[in-house]
Tab-separated table of N, CA, C and O in Angstrom:
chain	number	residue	atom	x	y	z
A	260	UNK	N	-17.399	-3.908	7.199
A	260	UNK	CA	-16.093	-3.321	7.148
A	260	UNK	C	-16.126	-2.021	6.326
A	260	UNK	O	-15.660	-1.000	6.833
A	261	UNK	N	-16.762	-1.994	4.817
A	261	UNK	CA	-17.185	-0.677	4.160
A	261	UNK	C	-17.592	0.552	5.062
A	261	UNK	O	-17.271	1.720	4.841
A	262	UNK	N	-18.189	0.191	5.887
A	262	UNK	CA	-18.981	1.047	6.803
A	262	UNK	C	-18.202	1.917	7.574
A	262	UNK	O	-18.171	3.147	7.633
A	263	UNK	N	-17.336	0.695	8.379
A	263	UNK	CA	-16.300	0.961	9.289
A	263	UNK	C	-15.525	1.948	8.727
A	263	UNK	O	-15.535	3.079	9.211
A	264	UNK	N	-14.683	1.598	7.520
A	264	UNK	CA	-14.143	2.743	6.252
A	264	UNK	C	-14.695	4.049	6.676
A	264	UNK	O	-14.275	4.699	7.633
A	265	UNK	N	-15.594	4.358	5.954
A	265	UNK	CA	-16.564	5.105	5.502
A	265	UNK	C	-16.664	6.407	6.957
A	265	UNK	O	-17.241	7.479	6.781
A	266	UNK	N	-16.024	6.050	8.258
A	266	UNK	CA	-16.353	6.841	9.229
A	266	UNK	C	-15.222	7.419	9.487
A	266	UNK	O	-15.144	8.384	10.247
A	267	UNK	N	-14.128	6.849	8.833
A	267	UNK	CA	-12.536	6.905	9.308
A	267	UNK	C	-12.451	8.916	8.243
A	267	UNK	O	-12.925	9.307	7.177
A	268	UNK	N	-11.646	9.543	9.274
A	268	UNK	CA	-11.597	10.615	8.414
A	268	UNK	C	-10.160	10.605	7.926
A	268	UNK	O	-9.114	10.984	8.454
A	269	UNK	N	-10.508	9.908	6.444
A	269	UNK	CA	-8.915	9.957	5.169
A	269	UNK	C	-8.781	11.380	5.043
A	269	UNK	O	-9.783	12.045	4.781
A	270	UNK	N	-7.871	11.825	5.169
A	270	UNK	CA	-7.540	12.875	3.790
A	270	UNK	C	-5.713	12.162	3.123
A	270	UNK	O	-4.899	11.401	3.647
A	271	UNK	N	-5.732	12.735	2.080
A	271	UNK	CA	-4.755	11.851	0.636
A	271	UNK	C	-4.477	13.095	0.215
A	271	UNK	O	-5.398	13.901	0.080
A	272	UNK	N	-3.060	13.467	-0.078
A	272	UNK	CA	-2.624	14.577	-1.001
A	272	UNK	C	-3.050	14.274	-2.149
A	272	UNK	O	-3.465	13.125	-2.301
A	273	UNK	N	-3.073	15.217	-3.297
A	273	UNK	CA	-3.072	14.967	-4.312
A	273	UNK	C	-2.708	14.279	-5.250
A	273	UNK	O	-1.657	14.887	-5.451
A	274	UNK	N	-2.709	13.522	-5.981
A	274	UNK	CA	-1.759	12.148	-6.901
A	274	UNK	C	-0.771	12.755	-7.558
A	274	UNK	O	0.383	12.326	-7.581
A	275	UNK	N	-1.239	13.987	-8.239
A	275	UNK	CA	-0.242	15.135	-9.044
A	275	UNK	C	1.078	15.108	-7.878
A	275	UNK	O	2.181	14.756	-8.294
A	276	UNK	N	0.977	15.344	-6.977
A	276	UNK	CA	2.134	15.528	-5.611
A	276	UNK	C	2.913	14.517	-5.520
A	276	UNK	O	4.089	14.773	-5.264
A	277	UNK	N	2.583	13.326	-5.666
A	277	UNK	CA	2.667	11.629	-5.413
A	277	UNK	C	3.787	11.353	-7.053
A	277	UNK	O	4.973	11.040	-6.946
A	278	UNK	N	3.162	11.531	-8.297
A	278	UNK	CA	3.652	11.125	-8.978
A	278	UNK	C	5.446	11.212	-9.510
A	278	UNK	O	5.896	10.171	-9.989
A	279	UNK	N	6.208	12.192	-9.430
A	279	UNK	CA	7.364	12.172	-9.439
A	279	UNK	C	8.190	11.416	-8.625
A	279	UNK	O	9.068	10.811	-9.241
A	280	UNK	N	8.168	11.244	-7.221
A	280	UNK	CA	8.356	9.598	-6.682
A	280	UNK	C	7.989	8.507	-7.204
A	280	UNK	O	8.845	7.705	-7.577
A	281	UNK	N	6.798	8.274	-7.327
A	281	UNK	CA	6.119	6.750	-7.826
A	281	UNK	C	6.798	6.688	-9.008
A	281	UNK	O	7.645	5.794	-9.029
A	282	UNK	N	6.689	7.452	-10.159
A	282	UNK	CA	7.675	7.339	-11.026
A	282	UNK	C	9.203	6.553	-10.953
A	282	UNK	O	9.479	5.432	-11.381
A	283	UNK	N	9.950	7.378	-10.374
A	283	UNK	CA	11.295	7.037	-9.737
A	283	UNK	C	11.159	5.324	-9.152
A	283	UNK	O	11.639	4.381	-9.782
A	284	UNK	N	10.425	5.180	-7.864
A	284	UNK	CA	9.835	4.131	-7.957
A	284	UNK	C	9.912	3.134	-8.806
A	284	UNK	O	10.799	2.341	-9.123
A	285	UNK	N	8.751	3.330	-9.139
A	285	UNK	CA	8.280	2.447	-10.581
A	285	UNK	C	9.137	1.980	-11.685
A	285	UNK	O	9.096	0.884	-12.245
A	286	UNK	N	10.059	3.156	-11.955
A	286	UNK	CA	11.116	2.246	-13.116
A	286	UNK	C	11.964	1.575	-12.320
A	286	UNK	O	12.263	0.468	-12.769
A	287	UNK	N	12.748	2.032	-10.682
A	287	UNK	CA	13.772	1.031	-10.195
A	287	UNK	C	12.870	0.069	-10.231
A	287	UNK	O	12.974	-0.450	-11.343
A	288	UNK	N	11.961	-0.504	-9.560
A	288	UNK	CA	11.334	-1.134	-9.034
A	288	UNK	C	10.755	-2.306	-10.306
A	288	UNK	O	10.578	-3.490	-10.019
A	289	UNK	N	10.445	-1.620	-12.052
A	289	UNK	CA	9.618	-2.065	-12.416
A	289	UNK	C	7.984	-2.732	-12.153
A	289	UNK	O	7.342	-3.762	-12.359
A	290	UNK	N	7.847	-1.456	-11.595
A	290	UNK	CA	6.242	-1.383	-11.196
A	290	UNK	C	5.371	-0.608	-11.865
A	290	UNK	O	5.731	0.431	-12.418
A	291	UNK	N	4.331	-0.977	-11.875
A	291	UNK	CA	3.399	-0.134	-12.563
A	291	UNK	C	3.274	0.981	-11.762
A	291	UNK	O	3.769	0.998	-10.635
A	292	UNK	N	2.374	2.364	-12.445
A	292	UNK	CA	2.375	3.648	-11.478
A	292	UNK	C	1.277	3.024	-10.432
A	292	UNK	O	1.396	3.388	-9.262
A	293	UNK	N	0.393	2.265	-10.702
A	293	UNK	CA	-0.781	2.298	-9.796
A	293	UNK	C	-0.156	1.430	-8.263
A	293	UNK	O	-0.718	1.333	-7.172
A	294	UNK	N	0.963	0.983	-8.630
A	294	UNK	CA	1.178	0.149	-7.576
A	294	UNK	C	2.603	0.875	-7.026
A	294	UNK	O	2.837	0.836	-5.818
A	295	UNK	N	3.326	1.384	-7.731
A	295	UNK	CA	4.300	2.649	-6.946
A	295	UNK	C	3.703	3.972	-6.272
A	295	UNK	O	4.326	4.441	-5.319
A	296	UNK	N	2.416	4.665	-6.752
A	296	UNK	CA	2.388	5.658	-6.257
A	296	UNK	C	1.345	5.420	-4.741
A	296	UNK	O	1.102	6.329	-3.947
A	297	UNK	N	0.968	4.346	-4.646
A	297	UNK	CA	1.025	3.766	-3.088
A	297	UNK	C	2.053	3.492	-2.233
A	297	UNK	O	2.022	3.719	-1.024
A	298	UNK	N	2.951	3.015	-2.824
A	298	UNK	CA	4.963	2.912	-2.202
A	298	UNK	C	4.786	4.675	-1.783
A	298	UNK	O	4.372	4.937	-0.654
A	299	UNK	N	5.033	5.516	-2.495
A	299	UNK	CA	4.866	6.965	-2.615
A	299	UNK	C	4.026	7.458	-1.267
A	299	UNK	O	4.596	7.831	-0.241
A	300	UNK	N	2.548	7.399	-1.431
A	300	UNK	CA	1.787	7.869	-0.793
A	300	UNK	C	2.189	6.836	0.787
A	300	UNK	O	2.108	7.625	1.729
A	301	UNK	N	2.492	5.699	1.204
A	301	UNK	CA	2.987	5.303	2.052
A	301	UNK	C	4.435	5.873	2.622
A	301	UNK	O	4.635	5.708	3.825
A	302	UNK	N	5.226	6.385	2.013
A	302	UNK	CA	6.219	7.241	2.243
A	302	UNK	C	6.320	8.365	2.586
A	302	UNK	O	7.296	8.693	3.261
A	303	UNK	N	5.170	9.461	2.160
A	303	UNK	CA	5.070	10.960	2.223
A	303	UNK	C	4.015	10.881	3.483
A	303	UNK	O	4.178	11.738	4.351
A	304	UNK	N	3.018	9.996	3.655
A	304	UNK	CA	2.488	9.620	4.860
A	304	UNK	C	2.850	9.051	6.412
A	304	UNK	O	2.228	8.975	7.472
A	305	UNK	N	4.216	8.691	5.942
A	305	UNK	CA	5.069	7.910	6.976
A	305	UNK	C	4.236	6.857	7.442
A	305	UNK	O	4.194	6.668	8.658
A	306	UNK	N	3.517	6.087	6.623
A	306	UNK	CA	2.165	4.540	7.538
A	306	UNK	C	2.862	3.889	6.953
A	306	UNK	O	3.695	4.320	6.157
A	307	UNK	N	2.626	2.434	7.286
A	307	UNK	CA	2.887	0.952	6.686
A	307	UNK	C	2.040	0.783	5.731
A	307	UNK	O	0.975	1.395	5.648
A	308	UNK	N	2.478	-0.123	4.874
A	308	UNK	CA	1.783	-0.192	3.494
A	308	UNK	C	1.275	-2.143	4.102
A	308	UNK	O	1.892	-2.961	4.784
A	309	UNK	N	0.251	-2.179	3.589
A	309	UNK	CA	-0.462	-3.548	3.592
A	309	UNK	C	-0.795	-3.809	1.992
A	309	UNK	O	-1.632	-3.234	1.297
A	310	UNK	N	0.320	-5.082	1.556
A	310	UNK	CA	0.002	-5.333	0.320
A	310	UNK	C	-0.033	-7.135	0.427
A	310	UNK	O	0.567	-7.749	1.308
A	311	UNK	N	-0.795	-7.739	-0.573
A	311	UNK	CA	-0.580	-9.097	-0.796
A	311	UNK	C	0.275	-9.208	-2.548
A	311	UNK	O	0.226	-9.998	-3.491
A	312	UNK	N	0.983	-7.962	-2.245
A	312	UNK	CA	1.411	-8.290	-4.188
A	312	UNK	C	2.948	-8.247	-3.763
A	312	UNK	O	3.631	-7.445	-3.126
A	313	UNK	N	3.187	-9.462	-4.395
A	313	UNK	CA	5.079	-9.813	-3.203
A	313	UNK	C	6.102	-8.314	-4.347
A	313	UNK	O	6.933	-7.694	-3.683
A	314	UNK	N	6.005	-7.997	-5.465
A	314	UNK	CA	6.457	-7.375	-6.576
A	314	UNK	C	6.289	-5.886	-5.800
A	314	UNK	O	7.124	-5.002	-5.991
A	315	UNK	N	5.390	-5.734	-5.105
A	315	UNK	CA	5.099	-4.372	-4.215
A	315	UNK	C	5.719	-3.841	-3.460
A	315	UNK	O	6.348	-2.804	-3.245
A	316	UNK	N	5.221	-5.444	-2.767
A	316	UNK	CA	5.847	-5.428	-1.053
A	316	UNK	C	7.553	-5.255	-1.110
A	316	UNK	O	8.223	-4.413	-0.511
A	317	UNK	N	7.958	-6.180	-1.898
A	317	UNK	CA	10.118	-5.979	-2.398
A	317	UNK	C	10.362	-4.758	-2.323
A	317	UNK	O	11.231	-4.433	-1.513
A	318	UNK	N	9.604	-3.547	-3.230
A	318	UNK	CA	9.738	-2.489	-4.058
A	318	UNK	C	9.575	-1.674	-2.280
A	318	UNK	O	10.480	-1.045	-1.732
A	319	UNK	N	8.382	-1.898	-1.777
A	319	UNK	CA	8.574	-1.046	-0.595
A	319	UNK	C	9.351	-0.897	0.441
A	319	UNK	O	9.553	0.115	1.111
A	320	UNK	N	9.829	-2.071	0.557
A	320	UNK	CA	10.805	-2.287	1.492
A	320	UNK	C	12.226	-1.534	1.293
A	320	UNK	O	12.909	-0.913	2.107
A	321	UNK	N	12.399	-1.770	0.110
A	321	UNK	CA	13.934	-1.092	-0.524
A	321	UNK	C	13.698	0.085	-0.249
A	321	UNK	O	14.668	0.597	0.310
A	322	UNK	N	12.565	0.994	-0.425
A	322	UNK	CA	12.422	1.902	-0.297
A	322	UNK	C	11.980	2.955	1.383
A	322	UNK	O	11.707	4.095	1.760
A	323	UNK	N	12.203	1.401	1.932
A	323	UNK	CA	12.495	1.942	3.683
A	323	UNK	C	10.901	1.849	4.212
A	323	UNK	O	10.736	2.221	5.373
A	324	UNK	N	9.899	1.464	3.595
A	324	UNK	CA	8.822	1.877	4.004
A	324	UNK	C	8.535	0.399	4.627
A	324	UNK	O	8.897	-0.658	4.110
A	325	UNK	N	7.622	0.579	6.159
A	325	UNK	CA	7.845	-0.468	6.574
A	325	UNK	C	6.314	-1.331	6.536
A	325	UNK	O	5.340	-0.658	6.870
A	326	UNK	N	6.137	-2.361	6.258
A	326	UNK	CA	4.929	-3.143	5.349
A	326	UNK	C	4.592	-4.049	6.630
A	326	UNK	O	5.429	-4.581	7.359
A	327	UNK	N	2.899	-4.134	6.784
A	327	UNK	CA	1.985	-5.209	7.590
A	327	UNK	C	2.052	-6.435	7.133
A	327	UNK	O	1.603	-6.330	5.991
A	328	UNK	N	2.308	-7.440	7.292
A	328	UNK	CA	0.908	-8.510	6.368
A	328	UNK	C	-0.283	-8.522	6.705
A	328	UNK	O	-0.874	-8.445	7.782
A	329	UNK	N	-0.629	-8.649	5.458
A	329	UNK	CA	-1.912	-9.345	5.732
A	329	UNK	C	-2.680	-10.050	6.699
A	329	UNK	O	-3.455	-9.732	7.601
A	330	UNK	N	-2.095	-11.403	6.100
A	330	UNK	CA	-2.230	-12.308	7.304
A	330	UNK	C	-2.589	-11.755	9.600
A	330	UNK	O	-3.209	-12.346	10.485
A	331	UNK	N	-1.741	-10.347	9.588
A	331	UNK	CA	-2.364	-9.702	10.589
A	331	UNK	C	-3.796	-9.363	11.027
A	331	UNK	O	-4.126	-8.882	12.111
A	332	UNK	N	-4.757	-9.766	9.782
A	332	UNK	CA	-5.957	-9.504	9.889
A	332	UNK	C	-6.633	-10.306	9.652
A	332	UNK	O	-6.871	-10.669	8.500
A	333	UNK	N	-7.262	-10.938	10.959
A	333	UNK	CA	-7.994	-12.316	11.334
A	333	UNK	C	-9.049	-12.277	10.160
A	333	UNK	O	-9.152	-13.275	9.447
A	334	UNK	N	-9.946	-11.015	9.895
A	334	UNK	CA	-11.154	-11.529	8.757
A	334	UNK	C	-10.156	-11.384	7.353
A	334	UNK	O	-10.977	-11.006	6.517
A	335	UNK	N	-9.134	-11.459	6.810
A	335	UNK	CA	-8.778	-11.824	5.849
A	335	UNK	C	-8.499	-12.945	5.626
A	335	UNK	O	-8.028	-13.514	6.611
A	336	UNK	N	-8.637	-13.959	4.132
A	336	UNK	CA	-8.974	-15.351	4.177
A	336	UNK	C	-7.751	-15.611	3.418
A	336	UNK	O	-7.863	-15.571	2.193
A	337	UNK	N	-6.543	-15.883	3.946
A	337	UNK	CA	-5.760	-15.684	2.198
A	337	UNK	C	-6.158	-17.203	1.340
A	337	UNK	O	-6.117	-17.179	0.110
A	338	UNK	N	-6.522	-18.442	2.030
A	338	UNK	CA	-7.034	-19.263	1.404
A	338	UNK	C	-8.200	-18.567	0.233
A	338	UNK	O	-7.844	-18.463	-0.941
A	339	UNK	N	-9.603	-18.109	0.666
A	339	UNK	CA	-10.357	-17.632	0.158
A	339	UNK	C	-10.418	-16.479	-1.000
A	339	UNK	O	-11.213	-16.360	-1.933
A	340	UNK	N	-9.272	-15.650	-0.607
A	340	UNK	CA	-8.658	-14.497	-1.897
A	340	UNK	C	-9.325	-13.523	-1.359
A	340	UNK	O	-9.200	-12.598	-2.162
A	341	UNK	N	-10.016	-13.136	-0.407
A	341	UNK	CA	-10.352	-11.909	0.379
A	341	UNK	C	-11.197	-12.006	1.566
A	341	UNK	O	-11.133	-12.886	2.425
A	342	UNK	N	-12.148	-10.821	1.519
A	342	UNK	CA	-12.936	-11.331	3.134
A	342	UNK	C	-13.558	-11.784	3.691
A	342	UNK	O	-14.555	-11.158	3.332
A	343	UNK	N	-13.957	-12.539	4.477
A	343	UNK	CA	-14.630	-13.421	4.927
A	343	UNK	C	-15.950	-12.842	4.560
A	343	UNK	O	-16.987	-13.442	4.842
């Protein structure tokens, strides 16, 4: 799956760009920045956010952004705590 990653061409704005949302975010929300400025970067990106952290997932939703589960992805184990 690393691999698979690894071919996909990301590009990510800058975090500096990201942070004045995630902020905003983060205090309604009471979230940490590391877990708002993904709410953020899922927002300015317009993608679905895939989280297993329910405190996230709440925070994104309010915030219109529309979220996967997990569970959508056959090699994820949620018994196991990650991937097969």
């Amino acid at each position: 799956m690393i691999n698979d990653l690894s071919e996909l061409a990301i590009t990510t704005p800058p975090a500096g760009s990201l942070l004045p949302r995630a902020f905003d975010i983060g205090i309604a929300a009471k979230l940490a920045i590391y877990d708002s400025i993904v709410i953020a970067l899922a927002e300015q990106l317009e993608c679905r956010l895939i989280t297993v952290d329910q405190n996230q997932l709440a925070a994104a939703i309010a915030n219109g952004i529309i979220c996967k589960p997990i569970q959508d992805f056959p090699e994820f184990n949620l018994n196991g705590g990650g991937a097969r």
